[in-house]
């Protein structure tokens, strides 16, 4: 029957069977008869069979009921419950029958909500079947908690014993009074779980067996995941009232302030154990129920790229961390998210970001944007995250609420995640979007925040300082309850804890486990670490051994991995029991969602102390076993575990695998441009080589022949140099490169030597040693030309092109760029081709060949569109706009500059945006719209100041001087042109220096400072001629002619310069763009001839 097929799609029989599987094939819960314990009871009654009985026979109805009840059972098991019995269409489940915890009731409610959701999915499937469109099933659920008497608890329908007591009867009455598809609980139960769920208003009902009405309420929905993860055993928070009021007041003011920034960033600074996470949790409780609070935290083991936002996205989409997330699962979650949004242009753009968001989550897709070069790929990924966050902010703001984002432990995050946060703030700043967003970040005392966080948001920092004596006493009383302590113990606790509340919590846990020792007789550990170790030592041998084993995985771990590791040295039958002991003892905590199988240490310090307490030999064994389990069970996903494998194997005696995975991890980090992480991996790998007696210094001295092992070492060393160069570790880079080159030259290993020459050329370029860099590149060119190595030659020619451009040797630069053009064409590398064509266009433009330049820029734009390269397309549009600006084609200039402006805003290219603002200011200046000119140039100036971009600032100052000149504000014009020229001199930019000196000459001429004006014109002409910047040369020469004409006594000199001008410009007749510059110059010269010579 088609109905049963649809049901079977919803009911994953494999996962259902998995719930009941143990080593013996059937799970059994053994309880002593007559045991008394606190249990949460769930009653669920299925409704809707009466109407269906008209079209189905009883056997078919029974089969449908069985399948639906199996769906319900999966939900119950998922949240740690046990099915007590089935009675017809009713199911009774118990939570806490085996081990009572304070999370039993919230898990029962979560199970109930899951059951309602599964029934909705079933009804949706039912309505698709012909003849069943108008039929639906409903469920009523009642949940109650209390002290009951238990017998043996059956798992299936034949259960032998059950639970007895008034709480059971009341749960049944609550179910019968509940609205359909809702959960009814008592007020007393609601007060236990109001941190986790939202409720409809309280009411009262009369139930059989009760003389008075019972206050009840109906569950509305589950609160945010952040609140769900709150420590239910946490004591009251002490001593943070001022800080909590401060952050709450900031939250309440969001959206009410007329400030430039729409984003509020709150930094929570404090040392380990001071209570940063607890403080954030209290803040979330204070602001009340919220659906969309985004929350992310990095892992405690080796970080991986985008880890902070990987965590945030997994939490938002409710994707578990311990299994491979497939594309279908993600697409379902993504489509649900998209349909929840309001219609808006930004969301159309967001739909195109699905594959990119999937990539951040570690899901492989065939999206061509992910095959682009590192920079372009990262731009797309960052842009996708920005769109996702912006979309959620828009949605929340339309509900008159700010979007709240929690990013914990920023100090442990990877470089790219921190870069994305900076990028997001930059985009919101430069786009001037009016969005209400609150970002709360936490970090350790020693962590330094980026300037973007401080400068591009309404930033405030809350420093959680150690608690004072009075506050510690209040906390101690709250924690210790019935424990008696004399004043000396309390005083010593104040001293030893140094105001850290975690110390007191761990101390109380320690003394609670000591039954026969008086508190006053117990010495106080000297530090928090010593205290935690004392607590660990109090554990029985097996739980202690397990705790140390868990510490090998880092702060978080999955049950699956732990079970596989534990079975290596134990039968594993008591693993769940041991985990419960560690949970109840406060060492670890489990995810509210049982099915996720995720656990974590309650504090990172506990993990660290447990790990350090192990013998190194035992650590090595456990790391080796953990790594082997990952290799055995995740063969198809090993790439996702490269960092973990490197971290595990580096702590074992298996050097070969350690070095292999460290090298792969370093390469992966480089690929993702996470250079600090790459440096860490390569540095550790380098130490492994040194431990084997391999060092570049020794190789150079001994002139050891290169074998395969040494080849890998040299390649690693060159990668390390590349990383050091990016990070600015100049001395380390130079030392390794020089030793490597010296060694390879002695060995005549040409290919490796050529690679080293390329790297040292790049290093010398950044140091400003241009001639030395060119020398290295020439040596590399010779090596890679025979036989040809296109990839390395491209690097060589690119370096040569840059070096010659810096020295204003444009023709030489063009020659090398043309070679790279052929290489990119031959290898069909469109990314490289786009870049090269853009560089060629820039050289053509600088040498006055504007037609060729324009052709290059348009070709670059087409290639960039084809490969979806946003950075390349932005560069092309910007260059086209600039070229049209220079040739006074203002309408076309604005068209392309507007396109570039949009792309700069999208990719967060603040420097590019500053250049575009400058060029738009120049265009409006040419259109004589001074108001718009000043607006854009001042924006450009502000961005350049923020970035410390001296070149951008020099250009902005220069063109602002021109505006003041037009306004006849000569004092300001001279002031700004001098600032511009100072900066041009500092950065040795001859291109703009020649242009702005010519402008200064004009200003001085207007002020009748003829002698100074003449000196400036000569200087501008000479610089422009030296660098072959012909537009500036023509302008400077014409200005010099005008100065000479103005001097009646210098007519002969003027006529000679005019002859020189005519002779020099003859060869530019074919260049229409340069010809317009010549015509303008001639027009100005003629005006002065008519004025001075033809009176």
mmCIF file of C-alpha atoms in Angstrom, residues 41-42 73 76 81-87 90-95 152-163:
data_model
loop_
_atom_site.group_PDB
_atom_site.id
_atom_site.type_symbol
_atom_site.label_atom_id
_atom_site.label_comp_id
_atom_site.label_asym_id
_atom_site.label_seq_id
_atom_site.Cartn_x
_atom_site.Cartn_y
_atom_site.Cartn_z
ATOM 1 C CA UNK A 41 6.701 10.761 32.831
ATOM 2 C CA UNK A 42 5.480 11.454 29.297
ATOM 3 C CA UNK A 73 9.877 5.954 19.992
ATOM 4 C CA UNK A 76 11.896 9.416 22.892
ATOM 5 C CA UNK A 81 14.008 8.353 27.396
ATOM 6 C CA UNK A 82 12.753 4.780 27.731
ATOM 7 C CA UNK A 83 9.402 3.501 26.488
ATOM 8 C CA UNK A 84 7.557 2.071 29.458
ATOM 9 C CA UNK A 85 4.544 0.710 27.594
ATOM 10 C CA UNK A 86 2.155 1.010 24.701
ATOM 11 C CA UNK A 87 -1.589 0.811 25.325
ATOM 12 C CA UNK A 90 -1.045 5.601 23.707
ATOM 13 C CA UNK A 91 2.644 5.542 24.571
ATOM 14 C CA UNK A 92 4.104 6.095 28.046
ATOM 15 C CA UNK A 93 7.779 7.016 28.383
ATOM 16 C CA UNK A 94 10.110 7.595 31.326
ATOM 17 C CA UNK A 95 13.042 9.986 31.652
ATOM 18 C CA UNK A 152 11.476 -3.350 36.192
ATOM 19 C CA UNK A 153 11.016 -1.086 33.186
ATOM 20 C CA UNK A 154 10.146 -2.798 29.933
ATOM 21 C CA UNK A 155 11.555 -1.434 26.696
ATOM 22 C CA UNK A 156 8.943 -2.938 24.352
ATOM 23 C CA UNK A 157 5.222 -3.681 24.600
ATOM 24 C CA UNK A 158 5.747 -6.757 26.837
ATOM 25 C CA UNK A 159 7.275 -4.724 29.712
ATOM 26 C CA UNK A 160 6.946 -6.515 33.074
ATOM 27 C CA UNK A 161 6.973 -3.620 35.508
ATOM 28 C CA UNK A 162 6.224 0.062 35.432
ATOM 29 C CA UNK A 163 6.191 3.113 37.709
#
